[in-house]
PDB file of C-alpha atoms in Angstrom:
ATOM      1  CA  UNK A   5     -70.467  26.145  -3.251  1.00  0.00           C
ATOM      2  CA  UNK A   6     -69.269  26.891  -6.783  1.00  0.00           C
ATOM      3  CA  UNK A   7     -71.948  25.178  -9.305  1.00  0.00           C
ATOM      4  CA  UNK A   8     -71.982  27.246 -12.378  1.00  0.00           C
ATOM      5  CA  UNK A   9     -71.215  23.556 -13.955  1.00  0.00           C
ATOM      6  CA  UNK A  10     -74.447  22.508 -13.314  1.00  0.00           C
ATOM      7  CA  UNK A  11     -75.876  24.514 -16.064  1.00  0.00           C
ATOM      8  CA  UNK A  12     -73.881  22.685 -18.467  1.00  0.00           C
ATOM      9  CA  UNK A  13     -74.392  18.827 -17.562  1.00  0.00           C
ATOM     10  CA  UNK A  14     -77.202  17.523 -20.112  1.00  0.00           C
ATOM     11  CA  UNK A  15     -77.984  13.935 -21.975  1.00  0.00           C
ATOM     12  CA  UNK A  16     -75.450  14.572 -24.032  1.00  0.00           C
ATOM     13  CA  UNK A  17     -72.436  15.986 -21.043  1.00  0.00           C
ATOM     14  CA  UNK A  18     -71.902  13.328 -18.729  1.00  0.00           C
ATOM     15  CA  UNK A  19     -68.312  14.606 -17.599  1.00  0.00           C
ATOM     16  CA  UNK A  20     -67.109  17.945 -17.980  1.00  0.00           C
ATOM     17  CA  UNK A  21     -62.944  19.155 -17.734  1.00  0.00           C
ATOM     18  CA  UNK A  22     -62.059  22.718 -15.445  1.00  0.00           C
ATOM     19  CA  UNK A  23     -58.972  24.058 -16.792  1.00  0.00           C
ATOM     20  CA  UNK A  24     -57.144  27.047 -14.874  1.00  0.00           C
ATOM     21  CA  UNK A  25     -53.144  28.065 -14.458  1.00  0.00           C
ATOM     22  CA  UNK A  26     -51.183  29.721 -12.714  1.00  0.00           C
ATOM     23  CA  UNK A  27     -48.080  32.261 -13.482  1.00  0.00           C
ATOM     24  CA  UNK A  28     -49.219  34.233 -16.433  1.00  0.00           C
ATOM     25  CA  UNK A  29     -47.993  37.419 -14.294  1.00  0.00           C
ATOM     26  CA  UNK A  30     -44.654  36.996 -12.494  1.00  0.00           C
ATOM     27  CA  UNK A  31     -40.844  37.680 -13.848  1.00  0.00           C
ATOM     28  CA  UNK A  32     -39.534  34.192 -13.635  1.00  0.00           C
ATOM     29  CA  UNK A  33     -40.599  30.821 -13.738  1.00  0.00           C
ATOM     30  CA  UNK A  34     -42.511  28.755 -16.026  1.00  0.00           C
ATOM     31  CA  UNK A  35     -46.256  29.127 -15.922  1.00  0.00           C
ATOM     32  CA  UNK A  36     -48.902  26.361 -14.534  1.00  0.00           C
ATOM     33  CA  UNK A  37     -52.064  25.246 -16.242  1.00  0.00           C
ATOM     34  CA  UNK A  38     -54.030  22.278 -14.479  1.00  0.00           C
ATOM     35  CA  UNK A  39     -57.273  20.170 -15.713  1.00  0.00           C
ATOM     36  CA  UNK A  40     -59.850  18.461 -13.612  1.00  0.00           C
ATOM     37  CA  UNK A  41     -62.851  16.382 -14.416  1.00  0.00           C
ATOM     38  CA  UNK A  42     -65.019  15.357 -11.191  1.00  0.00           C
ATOM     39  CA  UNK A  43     -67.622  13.023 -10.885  1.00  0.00           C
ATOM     40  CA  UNK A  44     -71.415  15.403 -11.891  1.00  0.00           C
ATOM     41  CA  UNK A  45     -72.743  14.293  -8.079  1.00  0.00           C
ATOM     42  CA  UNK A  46     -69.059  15.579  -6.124  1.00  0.00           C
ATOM     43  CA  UNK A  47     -69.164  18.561  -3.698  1.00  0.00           C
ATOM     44  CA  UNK A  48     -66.603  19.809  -1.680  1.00  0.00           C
ATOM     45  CA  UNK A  49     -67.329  23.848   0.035  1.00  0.00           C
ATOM     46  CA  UNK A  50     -63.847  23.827   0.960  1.00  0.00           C
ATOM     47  CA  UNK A  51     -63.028  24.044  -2.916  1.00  0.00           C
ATOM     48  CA  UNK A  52     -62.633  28.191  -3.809  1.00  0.00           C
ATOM     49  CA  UNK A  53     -60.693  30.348  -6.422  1.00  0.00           C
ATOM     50  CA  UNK A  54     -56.860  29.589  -5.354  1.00  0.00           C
ATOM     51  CA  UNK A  55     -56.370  33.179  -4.969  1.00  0.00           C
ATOM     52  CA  UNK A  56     -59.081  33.472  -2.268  1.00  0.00           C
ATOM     53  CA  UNK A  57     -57.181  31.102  -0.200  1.00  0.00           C
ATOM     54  CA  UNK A  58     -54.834  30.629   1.855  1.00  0.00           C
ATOM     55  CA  UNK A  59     -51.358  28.203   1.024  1.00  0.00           C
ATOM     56  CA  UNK A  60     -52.052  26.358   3.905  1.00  0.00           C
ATOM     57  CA  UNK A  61     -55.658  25.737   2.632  1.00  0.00           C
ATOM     58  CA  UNK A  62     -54.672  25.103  -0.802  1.00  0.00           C
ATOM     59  CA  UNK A  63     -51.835  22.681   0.244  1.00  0.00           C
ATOM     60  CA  UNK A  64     -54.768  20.713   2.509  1.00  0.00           C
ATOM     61  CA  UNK A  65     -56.597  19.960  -0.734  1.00  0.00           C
ATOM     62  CA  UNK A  66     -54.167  19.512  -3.249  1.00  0.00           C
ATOM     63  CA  UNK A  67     -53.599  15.534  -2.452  1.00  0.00           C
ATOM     64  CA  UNK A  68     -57.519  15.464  -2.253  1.00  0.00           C
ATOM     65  CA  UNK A  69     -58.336  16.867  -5.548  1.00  0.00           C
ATOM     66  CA  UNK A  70     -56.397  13.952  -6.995  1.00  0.00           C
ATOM     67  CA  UNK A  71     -58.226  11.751  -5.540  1.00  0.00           C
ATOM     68  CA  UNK A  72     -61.486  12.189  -6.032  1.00  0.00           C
ATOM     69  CA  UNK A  73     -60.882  13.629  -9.581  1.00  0.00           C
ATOM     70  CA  UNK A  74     -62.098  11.167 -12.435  1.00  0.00           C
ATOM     71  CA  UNK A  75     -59.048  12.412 -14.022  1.00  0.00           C
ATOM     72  CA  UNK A  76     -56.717  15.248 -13.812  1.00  0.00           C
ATOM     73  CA  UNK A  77     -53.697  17.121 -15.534  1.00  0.00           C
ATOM     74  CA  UNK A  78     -50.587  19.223 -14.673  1.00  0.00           C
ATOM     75  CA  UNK A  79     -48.544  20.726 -16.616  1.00  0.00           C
ATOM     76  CA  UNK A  80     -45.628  23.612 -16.848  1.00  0.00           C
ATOM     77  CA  UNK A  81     -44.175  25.338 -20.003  1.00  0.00           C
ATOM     78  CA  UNK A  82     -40.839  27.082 -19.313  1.00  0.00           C
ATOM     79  CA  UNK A  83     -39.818  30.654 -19.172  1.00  0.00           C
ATOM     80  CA  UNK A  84     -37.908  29.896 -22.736  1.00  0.00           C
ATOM     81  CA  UNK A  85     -40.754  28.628 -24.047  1.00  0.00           C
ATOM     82  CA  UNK A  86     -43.134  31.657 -22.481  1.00  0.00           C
ATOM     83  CA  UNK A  87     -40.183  34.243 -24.193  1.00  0.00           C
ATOM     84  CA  UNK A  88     -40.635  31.894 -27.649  1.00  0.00           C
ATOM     85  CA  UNK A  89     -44.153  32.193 -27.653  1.00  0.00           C
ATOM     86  CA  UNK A  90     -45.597  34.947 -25.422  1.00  0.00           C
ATOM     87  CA  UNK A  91     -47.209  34.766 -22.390  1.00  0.00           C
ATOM     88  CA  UNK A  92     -50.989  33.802 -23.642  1.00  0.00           C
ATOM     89  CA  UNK A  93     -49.404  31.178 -26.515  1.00  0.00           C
ATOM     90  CA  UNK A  94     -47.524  29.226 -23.606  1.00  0.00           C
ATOM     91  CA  UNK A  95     -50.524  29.472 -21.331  1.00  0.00           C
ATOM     92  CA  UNK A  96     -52.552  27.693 -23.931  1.00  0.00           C
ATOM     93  CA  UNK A  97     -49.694  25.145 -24.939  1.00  0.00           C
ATOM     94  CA  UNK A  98     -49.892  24.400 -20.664  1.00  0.00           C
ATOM     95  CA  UNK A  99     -53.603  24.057 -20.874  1.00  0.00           C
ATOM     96  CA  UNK A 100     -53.292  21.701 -23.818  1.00  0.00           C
ATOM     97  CA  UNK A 101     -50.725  19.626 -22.341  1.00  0.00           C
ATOM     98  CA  UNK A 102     -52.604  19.220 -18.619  1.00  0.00           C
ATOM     99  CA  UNK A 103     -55.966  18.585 -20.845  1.00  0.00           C
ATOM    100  CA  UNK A 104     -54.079  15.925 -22.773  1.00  0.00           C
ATOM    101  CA  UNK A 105     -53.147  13.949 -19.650  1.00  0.00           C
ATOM    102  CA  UNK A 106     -57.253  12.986 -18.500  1.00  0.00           C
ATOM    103  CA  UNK A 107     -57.344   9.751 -19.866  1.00  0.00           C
ATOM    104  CA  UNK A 108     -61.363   9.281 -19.051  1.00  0.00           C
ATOM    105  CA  UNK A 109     -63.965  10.158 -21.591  1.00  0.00           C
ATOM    106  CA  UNK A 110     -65.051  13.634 -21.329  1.00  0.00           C
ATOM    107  CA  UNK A 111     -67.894  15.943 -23.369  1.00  0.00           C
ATOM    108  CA  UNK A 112     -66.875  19.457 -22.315  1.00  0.00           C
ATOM    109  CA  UNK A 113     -64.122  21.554 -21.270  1.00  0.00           C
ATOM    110  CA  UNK A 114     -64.449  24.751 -19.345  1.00  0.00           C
ATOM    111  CA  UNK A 115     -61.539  27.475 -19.122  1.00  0.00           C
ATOM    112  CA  UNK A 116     -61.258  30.123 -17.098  1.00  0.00           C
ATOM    113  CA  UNK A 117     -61.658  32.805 -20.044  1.00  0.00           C
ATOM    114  CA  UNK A 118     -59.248  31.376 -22.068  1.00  0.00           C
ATOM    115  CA  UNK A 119     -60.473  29.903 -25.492  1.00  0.00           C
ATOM    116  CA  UNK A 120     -59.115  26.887 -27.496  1.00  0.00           C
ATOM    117  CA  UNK A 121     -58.765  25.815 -30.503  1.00  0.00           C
ATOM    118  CA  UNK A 122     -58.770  22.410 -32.264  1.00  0.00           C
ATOM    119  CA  UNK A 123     -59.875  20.378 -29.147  1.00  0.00           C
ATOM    120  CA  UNK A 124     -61.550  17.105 -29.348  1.00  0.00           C
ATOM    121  CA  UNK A 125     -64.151  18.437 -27.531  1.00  0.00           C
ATOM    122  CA  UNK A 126     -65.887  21.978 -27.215  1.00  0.00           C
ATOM    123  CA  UNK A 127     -64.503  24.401 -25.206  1.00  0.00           C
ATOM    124  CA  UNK A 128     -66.783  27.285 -22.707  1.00  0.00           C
ATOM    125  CA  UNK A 129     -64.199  30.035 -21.846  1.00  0.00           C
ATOM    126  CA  UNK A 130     -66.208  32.039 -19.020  1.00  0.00           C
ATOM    127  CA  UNK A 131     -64.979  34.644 -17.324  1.00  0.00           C
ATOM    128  CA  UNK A 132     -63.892  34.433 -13.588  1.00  0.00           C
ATOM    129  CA  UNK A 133     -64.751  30.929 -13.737  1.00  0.00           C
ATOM    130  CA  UNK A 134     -62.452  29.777 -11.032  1.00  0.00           C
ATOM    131  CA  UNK A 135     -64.997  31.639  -8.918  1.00  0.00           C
ATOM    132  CA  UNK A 136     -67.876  29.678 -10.484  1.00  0.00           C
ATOM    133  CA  UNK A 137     -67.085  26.304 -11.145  1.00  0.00           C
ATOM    134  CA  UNK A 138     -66.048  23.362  -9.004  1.00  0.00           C
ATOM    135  CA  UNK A 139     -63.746  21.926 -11.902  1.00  0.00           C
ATOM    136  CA  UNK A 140     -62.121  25.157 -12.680  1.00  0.00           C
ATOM    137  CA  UNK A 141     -61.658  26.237  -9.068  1.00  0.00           C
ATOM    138  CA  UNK A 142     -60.212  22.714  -8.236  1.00  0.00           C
ATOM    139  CA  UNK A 143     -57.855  23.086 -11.476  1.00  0.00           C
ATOM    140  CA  UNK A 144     -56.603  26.615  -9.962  1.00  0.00           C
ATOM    141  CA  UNK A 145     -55.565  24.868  -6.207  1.00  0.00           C
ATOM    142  CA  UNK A 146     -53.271  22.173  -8.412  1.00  0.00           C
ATOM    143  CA  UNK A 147     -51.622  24.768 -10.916  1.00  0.00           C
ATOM    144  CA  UNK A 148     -51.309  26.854  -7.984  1.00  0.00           C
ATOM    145  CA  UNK A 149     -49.589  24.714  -5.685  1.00  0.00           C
ATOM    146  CA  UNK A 150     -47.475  22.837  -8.512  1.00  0.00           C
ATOM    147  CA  UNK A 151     -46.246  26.374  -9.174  1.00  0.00           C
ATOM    148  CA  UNK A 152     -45.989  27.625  -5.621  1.00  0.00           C
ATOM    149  CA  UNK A 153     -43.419  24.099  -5.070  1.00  0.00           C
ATOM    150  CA  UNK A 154     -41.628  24.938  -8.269  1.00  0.00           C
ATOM    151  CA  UNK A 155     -40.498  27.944  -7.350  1.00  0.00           C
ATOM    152  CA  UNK A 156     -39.524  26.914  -3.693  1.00  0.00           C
ATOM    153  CA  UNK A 157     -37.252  24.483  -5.086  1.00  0.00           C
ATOM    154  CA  UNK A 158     -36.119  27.020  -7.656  1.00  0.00           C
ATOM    155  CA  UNK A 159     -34.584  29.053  -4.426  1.00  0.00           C
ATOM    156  CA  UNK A 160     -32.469  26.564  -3.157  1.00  0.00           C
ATOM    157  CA  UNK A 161     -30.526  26.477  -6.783  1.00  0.00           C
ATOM    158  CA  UNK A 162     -30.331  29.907  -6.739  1.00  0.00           C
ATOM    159  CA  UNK A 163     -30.546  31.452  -3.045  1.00  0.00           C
ATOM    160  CA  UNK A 164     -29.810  34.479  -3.823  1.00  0.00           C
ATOM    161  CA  UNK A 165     -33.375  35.646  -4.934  1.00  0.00           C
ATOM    162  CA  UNK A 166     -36.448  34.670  -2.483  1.00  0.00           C
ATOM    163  CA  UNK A 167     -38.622  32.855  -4.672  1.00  0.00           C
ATOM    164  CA  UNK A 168     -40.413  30.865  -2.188  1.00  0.00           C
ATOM    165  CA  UNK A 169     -41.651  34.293  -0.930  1.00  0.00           C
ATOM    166  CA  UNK A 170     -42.643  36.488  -3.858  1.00  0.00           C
ATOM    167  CA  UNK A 171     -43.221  33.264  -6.514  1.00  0.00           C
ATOM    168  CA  UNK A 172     -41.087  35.159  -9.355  1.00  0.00           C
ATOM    169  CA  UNK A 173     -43.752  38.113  -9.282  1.00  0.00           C
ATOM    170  CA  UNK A 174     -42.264  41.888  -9.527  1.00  0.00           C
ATOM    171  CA  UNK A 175     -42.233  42.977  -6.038  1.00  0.00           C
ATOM    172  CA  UNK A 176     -40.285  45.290  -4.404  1.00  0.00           C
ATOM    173  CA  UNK A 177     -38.071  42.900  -2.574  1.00  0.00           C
ATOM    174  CA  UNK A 178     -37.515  40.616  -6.221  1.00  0.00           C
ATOM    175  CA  UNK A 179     -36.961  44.200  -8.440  1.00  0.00           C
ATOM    176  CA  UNK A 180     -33.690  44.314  -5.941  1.00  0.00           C
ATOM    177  CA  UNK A 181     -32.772  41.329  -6.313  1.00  0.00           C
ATOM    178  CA  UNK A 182     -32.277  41.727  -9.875  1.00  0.00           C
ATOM    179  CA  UNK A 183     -30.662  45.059  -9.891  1.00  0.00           C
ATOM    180  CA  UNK A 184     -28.141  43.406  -7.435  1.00  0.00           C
ATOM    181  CA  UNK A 185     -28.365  39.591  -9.042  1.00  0.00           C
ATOM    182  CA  UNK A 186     -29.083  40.496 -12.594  1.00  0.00           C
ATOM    183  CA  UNK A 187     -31.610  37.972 -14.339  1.00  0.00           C
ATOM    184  CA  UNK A 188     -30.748  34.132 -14.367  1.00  0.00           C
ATOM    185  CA  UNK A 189     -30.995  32.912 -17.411  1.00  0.00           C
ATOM    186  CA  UNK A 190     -33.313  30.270 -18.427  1.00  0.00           C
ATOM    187  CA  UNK A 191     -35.454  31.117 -15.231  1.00  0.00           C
ATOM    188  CA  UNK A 192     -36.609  35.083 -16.132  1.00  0.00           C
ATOM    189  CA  UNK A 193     -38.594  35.605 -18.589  1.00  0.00           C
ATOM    190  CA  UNK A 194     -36.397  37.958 -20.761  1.00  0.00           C
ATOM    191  CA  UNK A 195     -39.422  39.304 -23.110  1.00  0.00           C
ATOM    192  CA  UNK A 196     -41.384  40.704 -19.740  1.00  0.00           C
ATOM    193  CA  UNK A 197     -40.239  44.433 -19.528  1.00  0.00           C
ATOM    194  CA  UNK A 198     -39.006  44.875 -15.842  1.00  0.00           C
ATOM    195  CA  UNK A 199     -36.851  41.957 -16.797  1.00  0.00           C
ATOM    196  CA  UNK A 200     -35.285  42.717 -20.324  1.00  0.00           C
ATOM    197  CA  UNK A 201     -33.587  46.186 -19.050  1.00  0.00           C
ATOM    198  CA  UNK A 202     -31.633  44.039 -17.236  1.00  0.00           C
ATOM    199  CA  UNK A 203     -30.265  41.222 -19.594  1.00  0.00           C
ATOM    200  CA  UNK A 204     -29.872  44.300 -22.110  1.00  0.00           C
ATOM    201  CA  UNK A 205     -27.563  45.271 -19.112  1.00  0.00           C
ATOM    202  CA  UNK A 206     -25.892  42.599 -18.414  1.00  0.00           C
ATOM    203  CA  UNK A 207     -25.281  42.617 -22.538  1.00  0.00           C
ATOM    204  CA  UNK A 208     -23.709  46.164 -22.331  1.00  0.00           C
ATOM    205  CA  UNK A 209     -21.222  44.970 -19.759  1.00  0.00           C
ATOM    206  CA  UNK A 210     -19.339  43.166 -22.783  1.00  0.00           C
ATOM    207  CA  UNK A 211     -19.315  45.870 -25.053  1.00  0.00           C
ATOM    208  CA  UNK A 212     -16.380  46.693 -26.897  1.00  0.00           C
TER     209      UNK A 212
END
């Protein structure tokens, strides 16, 4: 069971927000971030890192997460908006965002590793923390899975490239896709290198 959180609850914490995304590393699509605040006395061994489970897993506890959560958050920033403001920027403007949706009063947010600024309340980035904490861990399963359906849907607008299988990430199968596609607009993320050599060629092709 993940209880790192345990450390932090005090007279003074009574509820405490996990914060995790999802995305920060793939070619297209928008990237994920996800809050949760559970009750102190909640345990659940089913609840892991997202990446150390399986979709089928994740999927199981997506609805239940919501449930039980005191309050959660979801929210994606587009691959514009990652190209406008970088990669980590847009990951923190997600995080924001899905934090800004718990409605419940809450003493203490915990990130996994990212820090931020000008919260309400004070933030604990720790490092792998989606493989310590409950909160965080429970945070990764909803970006993940938000993010996973995304990009499902994303492939039936544009069949062509097998999003529901490689998520937007750089794998062999999506690189030829793109050198036989070229990027889509508005869904790469044209300021990721594997992607911009091939908008800068689809820029040559008009030319004069």
């Amino acid at each position: 069971m993940l209880t790192e959180e345990r450390n932090y609850y005090s007279s003074s914490v009574k509820l405490i927000v996990g914060v995790d995304e999802a995305g920060r590393g793939p070619l297209a699509g928008p990237v994920c971030a996800a809050a949760v605040v559970f009750p102190p006395d909640y345990e659940n061994d089913a609840i892991n890192d997202s990446k150390q489970m399986s979709e089928k897993a994740r999927e199981a506890l997506y609805e239940e997460i919501k449930e039980k959560a005191l309050g959660y958050g979801i929210a994606l920033v587009s691959a514009e908006d990652i190209d406008k403001y970088n990669i980590y920027e847009a990951t923190k403007i997600a995080m924001k965002q899905a934090i800004s949706q718990i409605k419940v009063d809450y003493d203490l947010i915990l990130t996994d590793a990212m820090p931020l600024k000008n919260m309400k309340s004070e933030v604990v980035p720790i490092i792998k923390g989606d493989a310590k904490c409950l909160n965080i861990a429970a945070a990764s399963i909803l970006a993940k899975v938000t993010r996973d359906r995304y990009m499902n849907e994303l492939e039936k607008e544009y069949p062509a490239f097998s999003f529901s299988s490689h998520k937007g990430y750089g794998t062999k199968a999506h690189m030829a896709e793109l050198e036989a596609n070229g990027p889509i607009p508005g869904v790469h993320r044209r300021s990721f290198g594997p992607v911009k050599k091939f908008f800068q060629k689809q820029l040559s092709l008009f030319d004069i």
